[in-house]
Amino acid sequence: MFKSATLLVLLSLSIESLAKVLPTEPSPDSKWAVGSKQTIQYKIDNDDKDTKWDKFSIELMTGPDLYTIFVGKVAENITVDDDEKKGKLEWTLPETVNPHSQIYFLQFYNSDNATDKTWSTRFTITDTDGSSVPPAHSTQPKSGKDTPWGIGLLQPGHVDQDTLPLHHNYPASDAAEEKIKDGGGSKQDEVEPDSSGYSAFKTSALFVSALTIVTVSFL
């Protein structure tokens, strides 16, 4: 005769999950010309399967660390486990980026949760002949951090490097972060892009509760 017992197992786990997107190219030494085809390279590191980035998107950004400015879309909904990607993505740079300088970086974000973000370092977008100008600013506003920056746009002509735009489009941050009233842009987390190393976003602590019903049959 078989007897059946049902066990209710309540699993409550407090997990500090770590979801990382580690861009390796562009790097601080990258000098990519407008209109050229380049290869973005990255690594995906998920220490916790519950926070896996199944898909992510990439945007071209500019501006200072705490008031980043959206320049344009690079790619959307890249599948993390797509074997054909192998951590590489071909990207043709727009032809109208201005000015040509080391003031641009890529923002990676989880397509399912736009608050999970990480950045490449700042890299140089050059003119077609490889020429560029120094960043307009040598230190970060307010903090005084020794990280050069500037403002770039997808338009020809002069760009005002002393006034952050009051109105802009920020696809990755619209639903997640408030606009900065006195300067535009999106206020970032504690980890920002810089010119010397790579950055990774550490998610906040995640409390996971699961109710598992286990049925055991025995003789």
XYZ file of N, CA and C in Angstrom:
657
model
N 0.845 -1.183 0.000
C 0.000 0.000 0.000
C 0.883 1.236 0.000
N 0.489 2.173 -0.801
C 1.242 3.409 -0.893
C 0.626 4.466 0.008
N 1.464 5.157 0.660
C 1.025 6.300 1.445
C 1.587 7.560 0.789
N 0.861 8.598 0.905
C 1.279 9.839 0.272
C 1.330 10.946 1.299
N 2.401 11.660 1.286
C 2.547 12.792 2.198
C 2.927 14.018 1.386
N 2.299 15.106 1.689
C 2.594 16.356 1.003
C 3.349 17.281 1.937
N 4.502 17.686 1.504
C 5.343 18.567 2.301
C 5.282 19.966 1.716
N 5.015 20.916 2.571
C 5.039 22.308 2.163
C 6.359 22.906 2.606
N 7.125 23.357 1.650
C 8.430 23.920 1.951
C 8.418 25.398 1.575
N 8.613 26.230 2.561
C 8.662 27.660 2.302
C 10.110 28.100 2.257
N 10.517 28.549 1.110
C 11.887 28.998 0.924
C 11.902 30.516 0.901
N 12.569 31.098 1.870
C 12.721 32.547 1.910
C 14.198 32.868 1.865
N 14.621 33.480 0.807
C 16.039 33.743 0.605
C 16.273 35.230 0.454
N 17.238 35.747 1.185
C 17.657 37.128 1.007
C 18.936 37.105 0.187
N 18.856 37.622 -1.013
C 19.962 37.508 -1.955
C 20.401 38.891 -2.413
N 21.674 39.167 -2.335
C 22.200 40.361 -2.987
C 22.667 39.912 -4.355
N 21.840 40.183 -5.339
C 22.099 39.658 -6.671
C 23.051 40.573 -7.422
N 23.806 39.977 -8.309
C 24.805 40.721 -9.055
C 24.612 40.455 -10.534
N 24.170 41.459 -11.244
C 23.990 41.331 -12.683
C 24.957 42.277 -13.361
N 25.867 41.733 -14.128
C 26.904 42.555 -14.729
C 26.878 42.473 -16.248
N 27.036 43.595 -16.881
C 27.357 43.647 -18.298
C 28.716 44.315 -18.360
N 29.675 43.640 -18.910
C 31.040 44.153 -18.915
C 31.484 44.496 -20.333
N 31.297 45.732 -20.765
C 31.772 46.127 -22.092
C 33.297 46.106 -22.138
N 33.856 45.566 -23.184
C 35.311 45.568 -23.350
C 35.754 46.454 -24.508
N 34.870 46.699 -25.435
C 35.108 47.654 -26.522
C 33.793 48.368 -26.817
N 33.806 49.683 -26.912
C 34.970 50.557 -26.992
C 35.676 50.720 -25.646
N 36.961 51.037 -25.720
C 37.797 51.270 -24.548
C 38.286 52.718 -24.581
N 39.013 53.161 -23.553
C 39.516 54.541 -23.570
C 40.397 54.859 -24.777
N 41.029 53.837 -25.348
C 41.913 54.048 -26.498
C 41.191 53.975 -27.839
N 39.912 53.630 -27.815
C 39.164 53.487 -29.070
C 38.942 54.841 -29.732
N 39.235 54.902 -31.027
C 38.996 56.096 -31.831
C 38.225 55.663 -33.069
N 36.921 55.844 -33.023
C 36.041 55.365 -34.074
C 35.545 56.539 -34.908
N 35.724 56.449 -36.207
C 35.338 57.537 -37.107
C 33.837 57.515 -37.381
N 33.266 58.685 -37.583
C 31.851 58.775 -37.935
C 31.614 58.005 -39.224
N 30.497 57.293 -39.278
C 30.148 56.534 -40.468
C 30.864 55.216 -40.638
N 31.824 54.917 -39.759
C 32.574 53.663 -39.890
C 31.848 52.516 -39.194
N 32.164 51.304 -39.608
C 31.606 50.119 -38.962
C 32.600 49.616 -37.926
N 32.128 49.438 -36.695
C 32.985 49.016 -35.598
C 32.351 47.837 -34.871
N 33.149 47.190 -34.040
C 32.666 46.025 -33.296
C 32.602 46.340 -31.810
N 31.400 46.339 -31.275
C 31.201 46.471 -29.832
C 31.410 45.092 -29.224
N 32.205 45.009 -28.168
C 32.454 43.730 -27.510
C 32.057 43.816 -26.043
N 31.557 42.719 -25.518
C 31.057 42.730 -24.147
C 31.077 41.328 -23.557
N 30.986 41.283 -22.240
C 30.850 40.025 -21.516
C 29.603 40.111 -20.651
N 28.906 39.003 -20.521
C 27.750 38.932 -19.632
C 28.101 38.022 -18.470
N 27.965 38.518 -17.264
C 28.284 37.739 -16.072
C 27.092 37.776 -15.129
N 26.429 36.652 -14.958
C 25.280 36.559 -14.062
C 25.591 35.587 -12.939
N 25.832 36.094 -11.742
C 26.098 35.241 -10.592
C 24.823 34.615 -10.046
N 23.696 35.192 -10.387
C 22.415 34.690 -9.894
C 21.457 34.557 -11.074
N 20.987 33.343 -11.319
C 20.107 33.102 -12.453
C 18.803 33.885 -12.349
N 18.391 34.216 -11.112
C 17.148 34.949 -10.944
C 17.231 36.364 -11.508
N 18.433 36.855 -11.713
C 18.595 38.218 -12.218
C 19.241 38.230 -13.602
N 19.127 37.123 -14.285
C 19.753 37.020 -15.600
C 19.194 38.053 -16.570
N 20.100 38.668 -17.307
C 19.696 39.580 -18.364
C 19.389 38.752 -19.605
N 18.140 38.425 -19.822
C 17.782 37.652 -21.001
C 17.979 38.471 -22.273
N 17.651 39.742 -22.181
C 17.848 40.647 -23.308
C 18.330 41.999 -22.785
N 19.110 42.680 -23.604
C 19.541 44.013 -23.196
C 19.640 44.919 -24.414
N 19.669 46.205 -24.155
C 19.745 47.203 -25.215
C 20.938 48.120 -24.971
N 21.355 48.817 -26.013
C 22.524 49.692 -25.929
C 22.173 51.060 -26.507
N 22.647 52.105 -25.825
C 22.436 53.470 -26.292
C 23.756 54.232 -26.314
N 23.879 55.157 -27.232
C 25.022 56.066 -27.271
C 24.694 57.258 -26.390
N 25.603 57.552 -25.452
C 25.373 58.611 -24.477
C 26.518 59.618 -24.493
N 26.285 60.754 -23.853
C 27.302 61.791 -23.709
C 26.995 62.570 -22.437
N 27.768 63.634 -22.182
C 27.514 64.454 -21.010
C 28.340 64.051 -19.807
N 28.150 64.748 -18.669
C 28.889 64.435 -17.442
C 28.339 63.187 -16.772
N 29.021 62.729 -15.729
C 28.660 61.469 -15.083
C 27.233 61.462 -14.536
N 26.848 62.510 -13.826
C 25.568 62.494 -13.129
C 24.422 63.091 -13.927
N 24.699 63.615 -15.127
C 23.656 64.182 -15.957
C 23.844 63.681 -17.385
N 23.729 62.384 -17.547
C 24.017 61.798 -18.852
C 22.947 62.175 -19.876
N 23.370 62.270 -21.113
C 22.496 62.738 -22.180
C 22.417 61.681 -23.275
N 21.215 61.334 -23.642
C 20.981 60.352 -24.700
C 21.305 60.959 -26.060
N 22.113 60.243 -26.844
C 22.457 60.692 -28.197
C 21.689 59.894 -29.242
N 21.684 58.571 -29.118
C 20.972 57.762 -30.095
C 20.961 56.291 -29.734
N 20.029 55.560 -30.336
C 19.930 54.119 -30.139
C 21.040 53.405 -30.903
N 21.591 52.379 -30.272
C 22.604 51.555 -30.922
C 22.023 50.191 -31.278
N 21.392 49.536 -30.317
C 20.793 48.217 -30.545
C 19.731 47.975 -29.491
N 18.738 47.164 -29.823
C 17.658 46.873 -28.894
C 17.434 45.373 -28.776
N 17.107 44.952 -27.555
C 16.697 43.575 -27.273
C 17.669 42.531 -27.819
N 18.930 42.690 -27.465
C 19.938 41.701 -27.836
C 19.773 40.494 -26.926
N 19.678 39.311 -27.506
C 19.508 38.100 -26.714
C 20.843 37.668 -26.136
N 20.892 37.535 -24.827
C 22.148 37.227 -24.151
C 22.713 35.883 -24.566
N 21.853 34.861 -24.678
C 22.345 33.520 -24.964
C 22.367 33.204 -26.464
N 22.345 34.223 -27.285
C 22.413 34.016 -28.725
C 23.849 33.667 -29.098
N 24.090 32.407 -29.469
C 25.447 31.944 -29.754
C 26.101 32.711 -30.900
N 25.289 33.221 -31.811
C 25.853 33.923 -32.956
C 26.483 35.255 -32.555
N 26.022 35.823 -31.456
C 26.568 37.111 -31.024
C 27.966 36.934 -30.447
N 28.117 35.971 -29.544
C 29.404 35.681 -28.907
C 30.066 36.929 -28.342
N 29.251 37.798 -27.749
C 29.797 38.984 -27.119
C 30.261 40.055 -28.078
N 29.774 40.010 -29.312
C 30.173 41.005 -30.304
C 28.949 41.531 -31.045
N 29.025 42.782 -31.424
C 27.933 43.412 -32.151
C 28.503 44.435 -33.127
N 28.172 44.281 -34.392
C 28.624 45.246 -35.398
C 27.742 46.493 -35.339
N 28.381 47.659 -35.357
C 27.651 48.919 -35.260
C 28.239 49.929 -36.234
N 27.385 50.505 -37.060
C 27.809 51.582 -37.945
C 27.510 52.911 -37.274
N 28.549 53.675 -36.996
C 28.381 54.942 -36.297
C 27.620 55.943 -37.161
N 26.800 56.778 -36.539
C 26.118 57.826 -37.308
C 27.134 58.803 -37.889
N 26.766 59.441 -38.986
C 27.696 60.333 -39.682
C 27.647 61.774 -39.179
N 26.638 62.102 -38.380
C 26.454 63.507 -37.994
C 26.819 63.788 -36.544
N 27.524 62.875 -35.878
C 27.910 63.118 -34.486
C 28.825 64.340 -34.406
N 28.558 65.196 -33.440
C 29.308 66.436 -33.301
C 29.299 66.872 -31.834
N 30.470 67.299 -31.293
C 31.797 67.385 -31.899
C 32.505 66.035 -31.903
N 33.658 65.992 -32.552
C 34.466 64.778 -32.596
C 35.444 64.837 -31.429
N 35.199 64.010 -30.423
C 35.970 64.119 -29.185
C 35.774 62.871 -28.328
N 36.538 62.762 -27.245
C 36.404 61.635 -26.318
C 35.368 61.972 -25.251
N 34.128 62.077 -25.698
C 33.047 62.478 -24.797
C 31.838 61.558 -24.914
N 32.030 60.401 -25.522
C 30.911 59.490 -25.757
C 31.127 58.176 -25.016
N 30.037 57.529 -24.656
C 30.112 56.211 -24.026
C 28.832 55.455 -24.339
N 28.878 54.155 -24.142
C 27.714 53.309 -24.397
C 27.054 52.925 -23.086
N 25.749 52.986 -23.067
C 24.969 52.567 -21.907
C 24.253 51.263 -22.237
N 24.529 50.231 -21.451
C 23.860 48.942 -21.587
C 22.782 48.872 -20.508
N 21.598 48.384 -20.856
C 20.575 48.222 -19.819
C 19.714 46.997 -20.097
N 19.240 46.423 -19.013
C 18.383 45.252 -19.070
C 17.067 45.633 -19.739
N 16.710 44.959 -20.816
C 15.488 45.294 -21.536
C 14.241 45.078 -20.696
N 14.327 44.194 -19.693
C 13.186 43.922 -18.828
C 13.150 44.818 -17.599
N 14.230 45.517 -17.338
C 14.306 46.399 -16.170
C 15.328 47.492 -16.453
N 14.860 48.629 -16.916
C 15.755 49.695 -17.370
C 16.580 50.312 -16.253
N 16.284 49.972 -14.993
C 17.104 50.503 -13.897
C 18.413 49.742 -13.763
N 18.505 48.556 -14.345
C 19.748 47.775 -14.342
C 20.606 48.253 -15.506
N 21.612 49.044 -15.192
C 22.407 49.664 -16.251
C 23.898 49.546 -15.966
N 24.666 49.612 -17.024
C 26.115 49.686 -16.907
C 26.644 50.444 -18.117
N 27.912 50.836 -18.083
C 28.438 51.706 -19.119
C 29.815 51.270 -19.586
N 30.124 51.599 -20.814
C 31.503 51.490 -21.281
C 32.254 52.709 -20.761
N 33.547 52.754 -20.984
C 34.294 53.968 -20.688
C 34.035 54.990 -21.791
N 34.446 56.204 -21.557
C 34.354 57.206 -22.614
C 35.359 56.877 -23.723
N 34.903 57.039 -24.949
C 35.770 56.779 -26.095
C 35.648 57.934 -27.079
N 36.517 57.937 -28.074
C 36.566 59.044 -29.028
C 35.829 58.704 -30.315
N 34.947 59.581 -30.720
C 34.385 59.520 -32.068
C 35.082 60.608 -32.866
N 35.752 60.202 -33.939
C 36.562 61.133 -34.727
C 35.856 61.556 -36.012
N 36.447 62.516 -36.685
C 36.000 62.889 -38.022
C 36.435 61.772 -38.977
N 36.026 61.857 -40.221
C 36.375 60.809 -41.185
C 37.878 60.697 -41.407
N 38.612 61.781 -41.168
C 40.064 61.751 -41.352
C 40.809 61.376 -40.073
N 40.059 60.993 -39.028
C 40.685 60.584 -37.775
C 40.971 61.708 -36.803
N 40.615 62.921 -37.154
C 40.892 64.059 -36.279
C 39.826 64.201 -35.195
N 40.231 64.797 -34.078
C 39.312 65.039 -32.968
C 39.823 66.222 -32.160
N 38.988 66.718 -31.261
C 39.368 67.834 -30.393
C 39.300 67.364 -28.946
N 40.014 68.019 -28.036
C 39.957 67.635 -26.623
C 38.554 67.868 -26.063
N 38.158 67.125 -25.032
C 36.872 67.375 -24.380
C 36.787 68.818 -23.888
N 35.593 69.377 -23.916
C 35.416 70.780 -23.546
C 35.692 71.035 -22.072
N 35.473 70.024 -21.230
C 35.635 70.201 -19.784
C 36.616 69.166 -19.244
N 37.480 69.582 -18.344
C 38.498 68.683 -17.787
C 38.078 68.038 -16.474
N 37.086 68.608 -15.797
C 36.611 68.052 -14.525
C 35.094 67.975 -14.524
N 34.567 67.096 -13.681
C 33.128 66.916 -13.578
C 32.483 68.080 -12.823
N 31.263 68.487 -13.245
C 30.570 69.554 -12.526
C 30.190 69.098 -11.120
N 30.185 70.030 -10.198
C 29.821 69.813 -8.793
C 30.852 68.990 -8.043
N 31.154 67.775 -8.491
C 32.083 66.918 -7.749
C 33.536 67.326 -7.953
N 33.849 67.917 -9.100
C 35.217 68.288 -9.397
C 36.108 67.111 -9.755
N 35.509 65.948 -9.983
C 36.260 64.749 -10.330
C 37.058 64.968 -11.612
N 38.289 64.488 -11.609
C 39.195 64.690 -12.737
C 38.868 63.735 -13.879
N 37.707 63.922 -14.485
C 37.265 63.107 -15.615
C 36.750 64.022 -16.720
N 37.487 64.166 -17.806
C 37.059 65.049 -18.900
C 35.715 64.618 -19.484
N 34.968 65.601 -19.969
C 33.662 65.308 -20.557
C 33.260 66.448 -21.490
N 32.185 66.214 -22.209
C 31.628 67.232 -23.086
C 30.242 66.799 -23.519
N 29.628 67.569 -24.371
C 28.278 67.287 -24.851
C 28.317 67.060 -26.355
N 27.782 65.944 -26.791
C 27.717 65.645 -28.208
C 26.279 65.474 -28.661
N 26.017 65.748 -29.916
C 24.675 65.628 -30.472
C 24.743 65.030 -31.871
N 23.605 64.593 -32.349
C 23.522 64.078 -33.718
C 23.114 65.199 -34.658
N 23.927 66.217 -34.738
C 23.631 67.319 -35.643
C 24.917 68.068 -35.955
N 25.001 68.639 -37.142
C 26.191 69.416 -37.496
C 26.153 70.790 -36.847
N 27.260 71.490 -36.918
C 27.312 72.849 -36.400
C 27.809 72.932 -34.973
N 27.699 74.112 -34.395
C 28.228 74.379 -33.059
C 27.341 73.769 -31.980
N 27.984 73.186 -30.963
C 27.266 72.637 -29.808
C 27.679 73.431 -28.579
N 26.713 73.978 -27.858
C 26.998 74.740 -26.644
C 27.486 73.788 -25.564
N 28.743 73.914 -25.171
C 29.344 73.003 -24.204
C 29.175 73.477 -22.759
N 28.543 74.614 -22.563
C 28.415 75.166 -21.216
C 27.005 75.070 -20.650
N 26.053 74.634 -21.459
C 24.667 74.548 -20.996
C 24.101 73.179 -21.315
N 23.724 72.440 -20.281
C 23.092 71.145 -20.501
C 21.683 71.364 -21.026
N 21.235 70.559 -21.982
C 19.894 70.742 -22.543
C 18.818 70.532 -21.491
N 17.791 71.371 -21.536
C 16.704 71.257 -20.564
C 15.717 70.173 -20.954
N 15.641 69.889 -22.233
C 14.698 68.877 -22.697
C 15.424 67.905 -23.617
N 15.250 66.635 -23.347
C 15.905 65.626 -24.168
C 15.120 64.333 -24.062
N 15.470 63.392 -24.875
C 14.794 62.101 -24.869
C 15.699 61.067 -24.223
N 15.208 60.388 -23.185
C 16.022 59.433 -22.440
C 15.294 58.088 -22.369
N 15.327 57.308 -23.420
C 14.557 56.059 -23.458
C 14.801 55.124 -22.291
N 16.051 54.931 -21.888
C 16.333 53.947 -20.844
C 15.913 54.423 -19.476
N 15.789 55.701 -19.271
C 15.566 56.204 -17.925
C 14.193 56.830 -17.713
N 13.408 56.981 -18.757
C 12.118 57.649 -18.627
C 11.234 57.030 -17.556
N 11.155 55.713 -17.538
C 10.245 55.041 -16.623
C 10.853 54.781 -15.261
N 12.139 55.064 -15.103
C 12.804 54.652 -13.880
C 13.390 55.776 -13.048
N 13.779 56.865 -13.663
C 14.466 57.914 -12.918
C 13.886 59.289 -13.227
N 13.848 60.160 -12.245
C 13.309 61.494 -12.448
C 14.295 62.366 -13.217
N 13.752 63.312 -13.966
C 14.589 64.246 -14.687
C 15.213 65.238 -13.707
N 16.377 65.697 -14.011
C 17.038 66.691 -13.186
C 16.569 68.071 -13.654
N 15.809 68.749 -12.805
C 15.157 69.987 -13.216
C 16.137 71.095 -13.587
N 17.280 71.118 -12.918
C 18.193 72.231 -13.167
C 19.235 71.933 -14.230
N 19.126 70.787 -14.889
C 20.159 70.547 -15.885
C 19.799 69.560 -16.957
N 18.624 68.948 -16.896
C 18.297 67.929 -17.873
C 19.080 66.671 -17.605
N 18.944 65.688 -18.466
C 19.678 64.444 -18.288
C 19.022 63.554 -17.261
N 19.649 62.437 -16.976
C 19.118 61.504 -15.997
C 20.130 61.315 -14.893
N 19.681 61.379 -13.660
C 20.593 61.222 -12.540
C 20.970 59.762 -12.426
N 22.267 59.473 -12.413
C 22.729 58.105 -12.433
C 23.002 57.582 -11.039
N 23.294 56.288 -10.972
C 23.610 55.647 -9.720
C 25.061 55.923 -9.350
N 25.566 55.222 -8.332
C 26.886 55.522 -7.813
C 28.005 55.155 -8.778
N 27.736 54.284 -9.713
C 28.764 53.881 -10.671
C 28.517 54.597 -11.985
N 29.485 55.381 -12.420
C 29.318 56.142 -13.649
C 30.422 55.823 -14.642
N 30.237 56.217 -15.904
C 31.302 56.014 -16.884
C 32.468 56.930 -16.576
N 33.674 56.500 -16.925
C 34.836 57.368 -16.790
C 35.768 57.112 -17.961
N 36.991 57.559 -17.872
C 37.915 57.414 -18.996
C 39.052 56.459 -18.708
N 38.979 55.752 -17.596
C 40.133 54.946 -17.203
C 39.843 53.474 -16.975
N 38.591 53.090 -16.803
C 38.311 51.686 -16.514
C 36.876 51.347 -16.823
N 36.539 50.080 -16.691
C 35.195 49.643 -17.003
C 34.297 49.761 -15.786
N 33.001 49.814 -16.021
C 32.067 49.949 -14.916
C 31.054 48.823 -14.959
N 30.559 48.452 -13.801
C 29.539 47.410 -13.705
C 28.479 47.866 -12.736
N 27.231 47.469 -12.991
C 26.132 47.872 -12.130
C 25.777 46.743 -11.180
N 25.753 47.059 -9.905
C 25.393 46.075 -8.892
C 23.960 46.319 -8.463
N 23.119 45.327 -8.630
C 21.727 45.518 -8.282
C 21.554 45.581 -6.781
N 20.444 46.162 -6.363
C 20.149 46.232 -4.942
C 19.750 44.855 -4.441
N 19.712 44.707 -3.111
C 19.381 43.416 -2.514
C 17.992 42.984 -2.952
N 17.862 41.733 -3.282
C 16.598 41.206 -3.768
C 16.109 40.128 -2.823
N 14.857 40.285 -2.340
C 14.295 39.283 -1.443
C 13.408 38.354 -2.252
N 13.763 37.095 -2.250
C 13.047 36.108 -3.039
C 12.316 35.155 -2.112
N 11.020 35.009 -2.297
C 10.238 34.063 -1.519
C 9.572 33.086 -2.472
N 9.716 31.805 -2.184
C 9.130 30.787 -3.057
C 8.416 29.757 -2.213
N 7.216 29.373 -2.613
C 6.464 28.332 -1.935
C 6.482 27.104 -2.819
N 7.162 26.072 -2.347
C 7.331 24.858 -3.131
C 6.532 23.732 -2.500
N 5.741 23.064 -3.279
C 4.961 21.928 -2.805
C 5.623 20.656 -3.298
N 6.047 19.815 -2.371
C 6.724 18.578 -2.705
C 5.841 17.414 -2.286
N 5.546 16.536 -3.199
C 4.743 15.355 -2.899
C 5.649 14.139 -2.837
N 5.622 13.426 -1.710
C 6.468 12.261 -1.509
C 5.587 11.025 -1.413
N 5.861 10.039 -2.226
C 5.134 8.773 -2.177
C 6.084 7.685 -1.724
N 5.654 6.857 -0.783
C 6.512 5.787 -0.293
C 5.667 4.567 0.036
N 6.326 3.463 0.117
C 5.662 2.185 0.371
C 5.422 2.015 1.866
